[in-house]
CSV table of C-alpha atoms and ligand atoms in Angstrom, one decimal:
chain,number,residue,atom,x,y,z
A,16,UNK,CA,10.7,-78.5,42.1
A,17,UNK,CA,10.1,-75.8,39.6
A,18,UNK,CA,13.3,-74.3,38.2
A,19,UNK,CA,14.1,-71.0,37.1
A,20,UNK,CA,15.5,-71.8,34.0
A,21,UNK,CA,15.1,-75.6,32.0
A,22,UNK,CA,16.0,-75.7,28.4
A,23,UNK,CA,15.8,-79.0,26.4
A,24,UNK,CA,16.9,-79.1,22.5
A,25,UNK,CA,17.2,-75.3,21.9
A,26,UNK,CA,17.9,-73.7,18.6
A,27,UNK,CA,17.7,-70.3,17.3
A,28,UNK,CA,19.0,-68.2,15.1
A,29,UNK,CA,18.6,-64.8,13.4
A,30,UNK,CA,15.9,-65.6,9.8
A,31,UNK,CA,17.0,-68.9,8.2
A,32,UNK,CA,20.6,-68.8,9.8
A,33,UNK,CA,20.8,-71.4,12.6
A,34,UNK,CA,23.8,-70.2,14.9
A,35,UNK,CA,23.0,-72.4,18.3
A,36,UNK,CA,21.7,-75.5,18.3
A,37,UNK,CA,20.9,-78.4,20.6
A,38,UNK,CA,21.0,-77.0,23.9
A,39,UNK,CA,20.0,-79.0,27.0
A,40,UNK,CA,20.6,-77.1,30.2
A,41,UNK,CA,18.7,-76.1,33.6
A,42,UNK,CA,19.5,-73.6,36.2
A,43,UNK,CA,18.6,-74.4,39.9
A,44,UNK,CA,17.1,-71.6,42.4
A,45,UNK,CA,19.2,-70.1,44.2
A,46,UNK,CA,22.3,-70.3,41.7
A,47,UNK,CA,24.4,-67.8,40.2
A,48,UNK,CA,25.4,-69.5,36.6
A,49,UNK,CA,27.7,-68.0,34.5
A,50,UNK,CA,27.5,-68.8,30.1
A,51,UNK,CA,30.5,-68.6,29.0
A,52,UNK,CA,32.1,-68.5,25.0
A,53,UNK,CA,34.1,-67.0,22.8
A,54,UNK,CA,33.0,-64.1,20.5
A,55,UNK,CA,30.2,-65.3,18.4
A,56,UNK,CA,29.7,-68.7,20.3
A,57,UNK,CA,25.7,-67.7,20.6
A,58,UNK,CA,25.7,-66.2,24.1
A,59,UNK,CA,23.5,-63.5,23.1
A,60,UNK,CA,22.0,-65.9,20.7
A,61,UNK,CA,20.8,-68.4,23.7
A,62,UNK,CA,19.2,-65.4,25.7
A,63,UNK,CA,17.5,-63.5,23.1
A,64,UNK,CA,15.9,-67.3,22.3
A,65,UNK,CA,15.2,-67.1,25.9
A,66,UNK,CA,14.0,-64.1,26.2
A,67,UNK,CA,11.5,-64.4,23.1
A,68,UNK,CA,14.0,-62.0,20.9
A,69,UNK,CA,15.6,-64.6,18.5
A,70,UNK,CA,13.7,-66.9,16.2
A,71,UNK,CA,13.7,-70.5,18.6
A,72,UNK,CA,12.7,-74.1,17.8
A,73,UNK,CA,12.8,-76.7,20.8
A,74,UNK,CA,11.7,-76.3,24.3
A,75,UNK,CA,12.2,-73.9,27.3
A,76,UNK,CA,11.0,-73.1,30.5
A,77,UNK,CA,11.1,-70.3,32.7
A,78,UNK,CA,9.6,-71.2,36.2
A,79,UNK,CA,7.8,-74.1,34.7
A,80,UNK,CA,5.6,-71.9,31.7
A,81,UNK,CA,6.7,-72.0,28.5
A,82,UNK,CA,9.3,-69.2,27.3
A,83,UNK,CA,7.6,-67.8,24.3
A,84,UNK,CA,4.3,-65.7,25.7
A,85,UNK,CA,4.8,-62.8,27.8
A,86,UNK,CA,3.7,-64.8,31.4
A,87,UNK,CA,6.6,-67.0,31.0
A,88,UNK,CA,9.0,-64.0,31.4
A,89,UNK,CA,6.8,-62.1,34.9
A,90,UNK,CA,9.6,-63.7,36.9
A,91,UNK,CA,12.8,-62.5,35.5
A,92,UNK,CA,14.1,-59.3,35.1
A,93,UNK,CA,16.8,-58.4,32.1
A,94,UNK,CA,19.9,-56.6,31.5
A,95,UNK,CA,21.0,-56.1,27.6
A,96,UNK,CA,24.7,-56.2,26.8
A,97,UNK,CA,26.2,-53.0,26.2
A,98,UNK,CA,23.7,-51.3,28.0
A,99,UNK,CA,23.2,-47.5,28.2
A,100,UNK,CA,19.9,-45.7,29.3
A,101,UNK,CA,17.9,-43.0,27.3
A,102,UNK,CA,20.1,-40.0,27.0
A,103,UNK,CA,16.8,-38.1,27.7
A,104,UNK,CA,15.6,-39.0,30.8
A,105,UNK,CA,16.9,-38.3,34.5
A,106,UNK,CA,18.3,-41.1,36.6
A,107,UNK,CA,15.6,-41.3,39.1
A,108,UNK,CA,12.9,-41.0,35.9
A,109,UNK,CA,14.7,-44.3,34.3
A,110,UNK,CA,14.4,-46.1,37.4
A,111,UNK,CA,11.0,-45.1,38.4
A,112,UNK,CA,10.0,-45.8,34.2
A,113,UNK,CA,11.7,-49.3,34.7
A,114,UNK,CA,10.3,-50.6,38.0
A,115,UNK,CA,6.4,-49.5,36.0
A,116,UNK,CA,7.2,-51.9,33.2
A,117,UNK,CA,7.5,-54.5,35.9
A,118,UNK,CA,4.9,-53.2,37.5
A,119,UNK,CA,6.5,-52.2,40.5
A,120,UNK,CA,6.9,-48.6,42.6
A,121,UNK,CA,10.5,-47.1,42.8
A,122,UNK,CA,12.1,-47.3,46.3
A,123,UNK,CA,14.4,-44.8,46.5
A,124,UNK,CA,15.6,-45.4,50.1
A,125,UNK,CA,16.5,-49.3,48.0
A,126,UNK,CA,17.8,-47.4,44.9
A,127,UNK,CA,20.3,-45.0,46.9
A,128,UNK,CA,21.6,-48.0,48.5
A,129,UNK,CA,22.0,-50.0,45.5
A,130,UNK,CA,23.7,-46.8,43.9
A,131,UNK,CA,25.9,-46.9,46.9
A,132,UNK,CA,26.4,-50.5,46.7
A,133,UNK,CA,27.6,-50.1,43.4
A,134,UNK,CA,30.0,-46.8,43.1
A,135,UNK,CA,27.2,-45.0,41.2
A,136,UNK,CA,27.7,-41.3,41.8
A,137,UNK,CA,24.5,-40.3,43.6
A,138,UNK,CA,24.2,-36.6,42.3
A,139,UNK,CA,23.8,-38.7,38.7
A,140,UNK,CA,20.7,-39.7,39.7
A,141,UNK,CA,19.4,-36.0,39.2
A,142,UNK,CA,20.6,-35.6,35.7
A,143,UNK,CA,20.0,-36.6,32.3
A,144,UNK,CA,21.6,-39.7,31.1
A,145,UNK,CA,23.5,-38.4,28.2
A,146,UNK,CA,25.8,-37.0,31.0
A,147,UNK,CA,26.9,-40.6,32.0
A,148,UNK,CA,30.1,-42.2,31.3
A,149,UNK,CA,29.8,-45.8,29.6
A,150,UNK,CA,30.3,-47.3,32.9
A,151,UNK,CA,27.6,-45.0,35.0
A,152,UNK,CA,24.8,-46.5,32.5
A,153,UNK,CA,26.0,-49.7,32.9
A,154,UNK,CA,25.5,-49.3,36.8
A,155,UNK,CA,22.0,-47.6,36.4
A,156,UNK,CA,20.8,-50.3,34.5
A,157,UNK,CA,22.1,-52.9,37.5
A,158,UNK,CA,20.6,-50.8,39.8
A,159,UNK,CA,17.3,-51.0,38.1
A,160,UNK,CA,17.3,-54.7,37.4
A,161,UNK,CA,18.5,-55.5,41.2
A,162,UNK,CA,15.7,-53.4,42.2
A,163,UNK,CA,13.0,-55.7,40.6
A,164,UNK,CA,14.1,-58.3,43.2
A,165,UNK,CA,12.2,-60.9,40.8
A,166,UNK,CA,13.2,-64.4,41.3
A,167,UNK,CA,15.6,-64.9,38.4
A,168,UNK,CA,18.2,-62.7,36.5
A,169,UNK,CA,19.1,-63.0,33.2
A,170,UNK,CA,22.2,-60.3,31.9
A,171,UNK,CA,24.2,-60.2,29.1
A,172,UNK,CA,28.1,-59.3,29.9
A,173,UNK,CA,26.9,-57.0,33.3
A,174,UNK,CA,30.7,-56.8,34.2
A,175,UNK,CA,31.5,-54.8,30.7
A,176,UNK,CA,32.1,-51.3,30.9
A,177,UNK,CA,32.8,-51.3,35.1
A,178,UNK,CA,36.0,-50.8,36.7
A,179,UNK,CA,37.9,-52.9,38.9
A,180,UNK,CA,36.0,-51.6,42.2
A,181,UNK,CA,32.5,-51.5,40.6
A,182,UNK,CA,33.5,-55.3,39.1
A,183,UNK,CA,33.9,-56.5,43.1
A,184,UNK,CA,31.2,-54.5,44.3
A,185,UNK,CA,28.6,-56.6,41.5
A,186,UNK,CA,29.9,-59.4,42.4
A,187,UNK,CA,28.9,-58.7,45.6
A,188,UNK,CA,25.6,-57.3,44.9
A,189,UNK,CA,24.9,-61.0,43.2
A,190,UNK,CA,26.2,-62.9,45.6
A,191,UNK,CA,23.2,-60.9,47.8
A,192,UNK,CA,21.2,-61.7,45.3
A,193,UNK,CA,21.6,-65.3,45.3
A,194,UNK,CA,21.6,-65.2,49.1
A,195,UNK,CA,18.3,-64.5,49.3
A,196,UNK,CA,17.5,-67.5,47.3
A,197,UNK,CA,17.1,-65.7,44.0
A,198,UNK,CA,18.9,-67.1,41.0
A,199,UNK,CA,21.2,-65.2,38.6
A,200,UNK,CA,21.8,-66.1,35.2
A,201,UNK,CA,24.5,-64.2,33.6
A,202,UNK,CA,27.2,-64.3,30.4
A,203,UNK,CA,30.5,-62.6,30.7
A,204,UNK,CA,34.4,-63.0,29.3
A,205,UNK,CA,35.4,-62.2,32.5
A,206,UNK,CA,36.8,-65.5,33.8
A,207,UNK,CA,38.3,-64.8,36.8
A,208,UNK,CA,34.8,-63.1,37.8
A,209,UNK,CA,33.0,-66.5,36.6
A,210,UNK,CA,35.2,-68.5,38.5
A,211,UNK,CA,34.3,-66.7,41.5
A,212,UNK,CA,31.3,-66.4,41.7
A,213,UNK,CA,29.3,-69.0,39.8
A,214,UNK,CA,28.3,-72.1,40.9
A,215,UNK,CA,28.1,-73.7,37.7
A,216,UNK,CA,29.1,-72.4,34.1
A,217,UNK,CA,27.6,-73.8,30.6
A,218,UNK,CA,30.5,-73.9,27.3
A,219,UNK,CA,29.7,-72.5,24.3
A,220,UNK,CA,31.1,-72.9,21.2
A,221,UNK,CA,30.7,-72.5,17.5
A,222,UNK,CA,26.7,-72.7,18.9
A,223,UNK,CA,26.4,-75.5,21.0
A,224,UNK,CA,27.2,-76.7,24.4
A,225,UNK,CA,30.4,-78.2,25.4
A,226,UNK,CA,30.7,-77.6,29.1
A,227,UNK,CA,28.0,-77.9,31.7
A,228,UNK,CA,29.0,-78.1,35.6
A,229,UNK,CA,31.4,-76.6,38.4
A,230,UNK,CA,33.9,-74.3,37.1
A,231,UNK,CA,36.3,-76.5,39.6
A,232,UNK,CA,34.7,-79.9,37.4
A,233,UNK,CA,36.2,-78.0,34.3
A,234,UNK,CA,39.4,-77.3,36.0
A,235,UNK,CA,39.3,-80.8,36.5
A,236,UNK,CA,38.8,-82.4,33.3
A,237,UNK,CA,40.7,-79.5,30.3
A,238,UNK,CA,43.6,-79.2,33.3
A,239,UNK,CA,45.3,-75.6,33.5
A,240,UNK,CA,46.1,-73.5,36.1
A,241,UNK,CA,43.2,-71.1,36.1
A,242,UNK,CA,39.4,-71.4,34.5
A,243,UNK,CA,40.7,-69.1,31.6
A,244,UNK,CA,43.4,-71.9,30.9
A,245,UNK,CA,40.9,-74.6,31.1
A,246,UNK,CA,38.2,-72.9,29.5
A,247,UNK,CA,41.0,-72.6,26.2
A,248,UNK,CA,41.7,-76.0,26.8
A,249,UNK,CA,37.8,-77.2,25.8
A,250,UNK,CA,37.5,-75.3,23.2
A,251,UNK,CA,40.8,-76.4,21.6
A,252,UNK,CA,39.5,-79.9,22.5
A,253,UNK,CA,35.6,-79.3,21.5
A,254,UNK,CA,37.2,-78.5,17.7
A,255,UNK,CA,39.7,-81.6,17.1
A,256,UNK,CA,37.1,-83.7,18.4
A,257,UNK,CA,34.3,-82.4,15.4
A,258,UNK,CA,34.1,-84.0,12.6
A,259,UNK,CA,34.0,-80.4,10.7
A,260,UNK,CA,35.0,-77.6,12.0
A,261,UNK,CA,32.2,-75.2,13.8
A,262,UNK,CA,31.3,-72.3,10.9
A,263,UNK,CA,29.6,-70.6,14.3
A,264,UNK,CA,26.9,-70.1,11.6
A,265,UNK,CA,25.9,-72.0,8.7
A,266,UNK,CA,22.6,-71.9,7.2
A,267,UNK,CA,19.8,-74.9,8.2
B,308,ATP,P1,30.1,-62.0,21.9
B,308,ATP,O1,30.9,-62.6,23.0
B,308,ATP,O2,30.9,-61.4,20.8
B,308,ATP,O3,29.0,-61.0,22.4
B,308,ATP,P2,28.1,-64.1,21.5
B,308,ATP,O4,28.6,-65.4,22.0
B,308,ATP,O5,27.1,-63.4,22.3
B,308,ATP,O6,29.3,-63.2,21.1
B,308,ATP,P3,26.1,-64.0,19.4
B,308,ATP,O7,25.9,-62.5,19.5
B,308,ATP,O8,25.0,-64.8,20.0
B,308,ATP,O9,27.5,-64.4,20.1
B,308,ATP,O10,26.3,-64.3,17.9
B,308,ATP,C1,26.3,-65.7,17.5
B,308,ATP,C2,26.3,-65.7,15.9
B,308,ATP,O11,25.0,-65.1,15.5
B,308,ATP,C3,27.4,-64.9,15.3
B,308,ATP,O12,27.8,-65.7,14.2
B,308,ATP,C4,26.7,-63.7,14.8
B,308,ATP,O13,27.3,-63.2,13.6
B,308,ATP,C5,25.3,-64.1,14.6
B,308,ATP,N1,24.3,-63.0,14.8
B,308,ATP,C6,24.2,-62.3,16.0
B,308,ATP,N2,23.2,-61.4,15.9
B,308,ATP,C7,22.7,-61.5,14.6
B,308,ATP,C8,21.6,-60.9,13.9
B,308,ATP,N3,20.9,-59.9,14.4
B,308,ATP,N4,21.4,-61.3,12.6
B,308,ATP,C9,22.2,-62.3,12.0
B,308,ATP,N5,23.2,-62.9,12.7
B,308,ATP,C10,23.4,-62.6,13.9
């Protein structure tokens, strides 16, 4: 079986600063995973390395090819944290722009019901993006990466910047995702959002792994009454159990 995601003995960093290092994990098809970490753990870290954006040693592989050259990457489709399209160009000229770098043809009848399917106003579609609110880019660029239907995707924090209703209505959207047997790989400090919908969740702190398995296994084994609890609990664990306390960044 070829999975969408299998990373053995990752590091990266950012010029000759090391900030993860070490990390072993794979993602199955048809998962939704959710990476999970306090501020400066290496979330971003991990899937810029991924992605080709971060300076990586060790090995990874998306869909069995390896992740540094541009083929390894024709499977997944990307979302940036903090996202916000170009102030200059329409709605419908972003998405139609987006689905060409993936090579693909804009389907508006599948774009106005992804809009719909994710609170975006439609009349925004029509104007320029510097009229968006935070959370309207946000959805446009979900709305562009669910349109790429590629096998695996890979977003940094997607639940920022949404409100409540938009928040349910993504998790929805990626539960449809993963229903049709696609795999979604996603970070976010949303726990309550993570413990809902992800079928398995990877711990990072201070740049390495501490947690990999069923948000209900961590439950489990850090005890508390909710994931955000027992997520706390690992961490506080994670540090009294290293022999020097994580720098989340020293030089090597
Ligand atoms: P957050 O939850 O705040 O988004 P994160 O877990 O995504 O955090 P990263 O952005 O991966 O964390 O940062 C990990 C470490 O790498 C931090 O110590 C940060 O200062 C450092 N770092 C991030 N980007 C750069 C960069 N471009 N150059 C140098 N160091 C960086």
């Amino acid at each position: 079986m070829t999975l969408p995601l299998e990373i053995r003995g990752l590091s990266a960093g950012y010029g000759r600063k090391t900030v993860i290092r070490g990390i072993e994990l794979s993602v199955e098809p048809g998962e939704v995973f959710g990476l999970i970490g306090l501020n400066g753990a290496g979330k971003t870290t991990l899937i810029k390395a991924i992605l080709g954006l971060s300076r990586a040693e060790g090995q990874a592989t998306i869909f069995g090819l390896p992740y540094g050259p541009p083929a390894g990457r024709a499977q997944l489709a990307y979302l940036p944290e903090k996202f916000q399209p170009s102030p200059l160009l329409k709605g419908w000229e972003f998405l139609s722009l987006t689905l060409a770098y993936y090579r693909q043809k804009l389907d508006r009848e599948a774009a106005l019901a992804l809009c719909r399917g994710l609170d975006l106003d439609l009349a925004a579609l029509d104007r320029g993006g510097r009229t968006y609110s935070k959370g309207m880019g946000q959805k446009l660029g979900l709305v562009a990466t669910l349109l790429t239907g590629l096998p695996l995707l890979i977003l940094d924090e997607p639940m920022s910047g949404l409100d409540p209703r938009a928040r349910i209505m993504l998790k929805d959207r990626l539960l449809e995702y993963r229903g049709s047997g696609k795999t979604v790989f996603f970070s976010s400090h949303i726990l309550a959002d993570i413990e809902e919908i992800c079928d398995r969740i990877a711990v990072m702190h201070g740049g390495r792994l501490i947690f990999l398995g069923r948000p209900a296994e961590l439950l489990e084994r850090a005890g508390g009454v909710n994931l955000e609890r027992a997520f706390l609990a690992a961490i506080e664990a994670a540090d009294s159990s290293f022999e020097t306390p994580p720098d989340g960044g020293s030089s090597g």
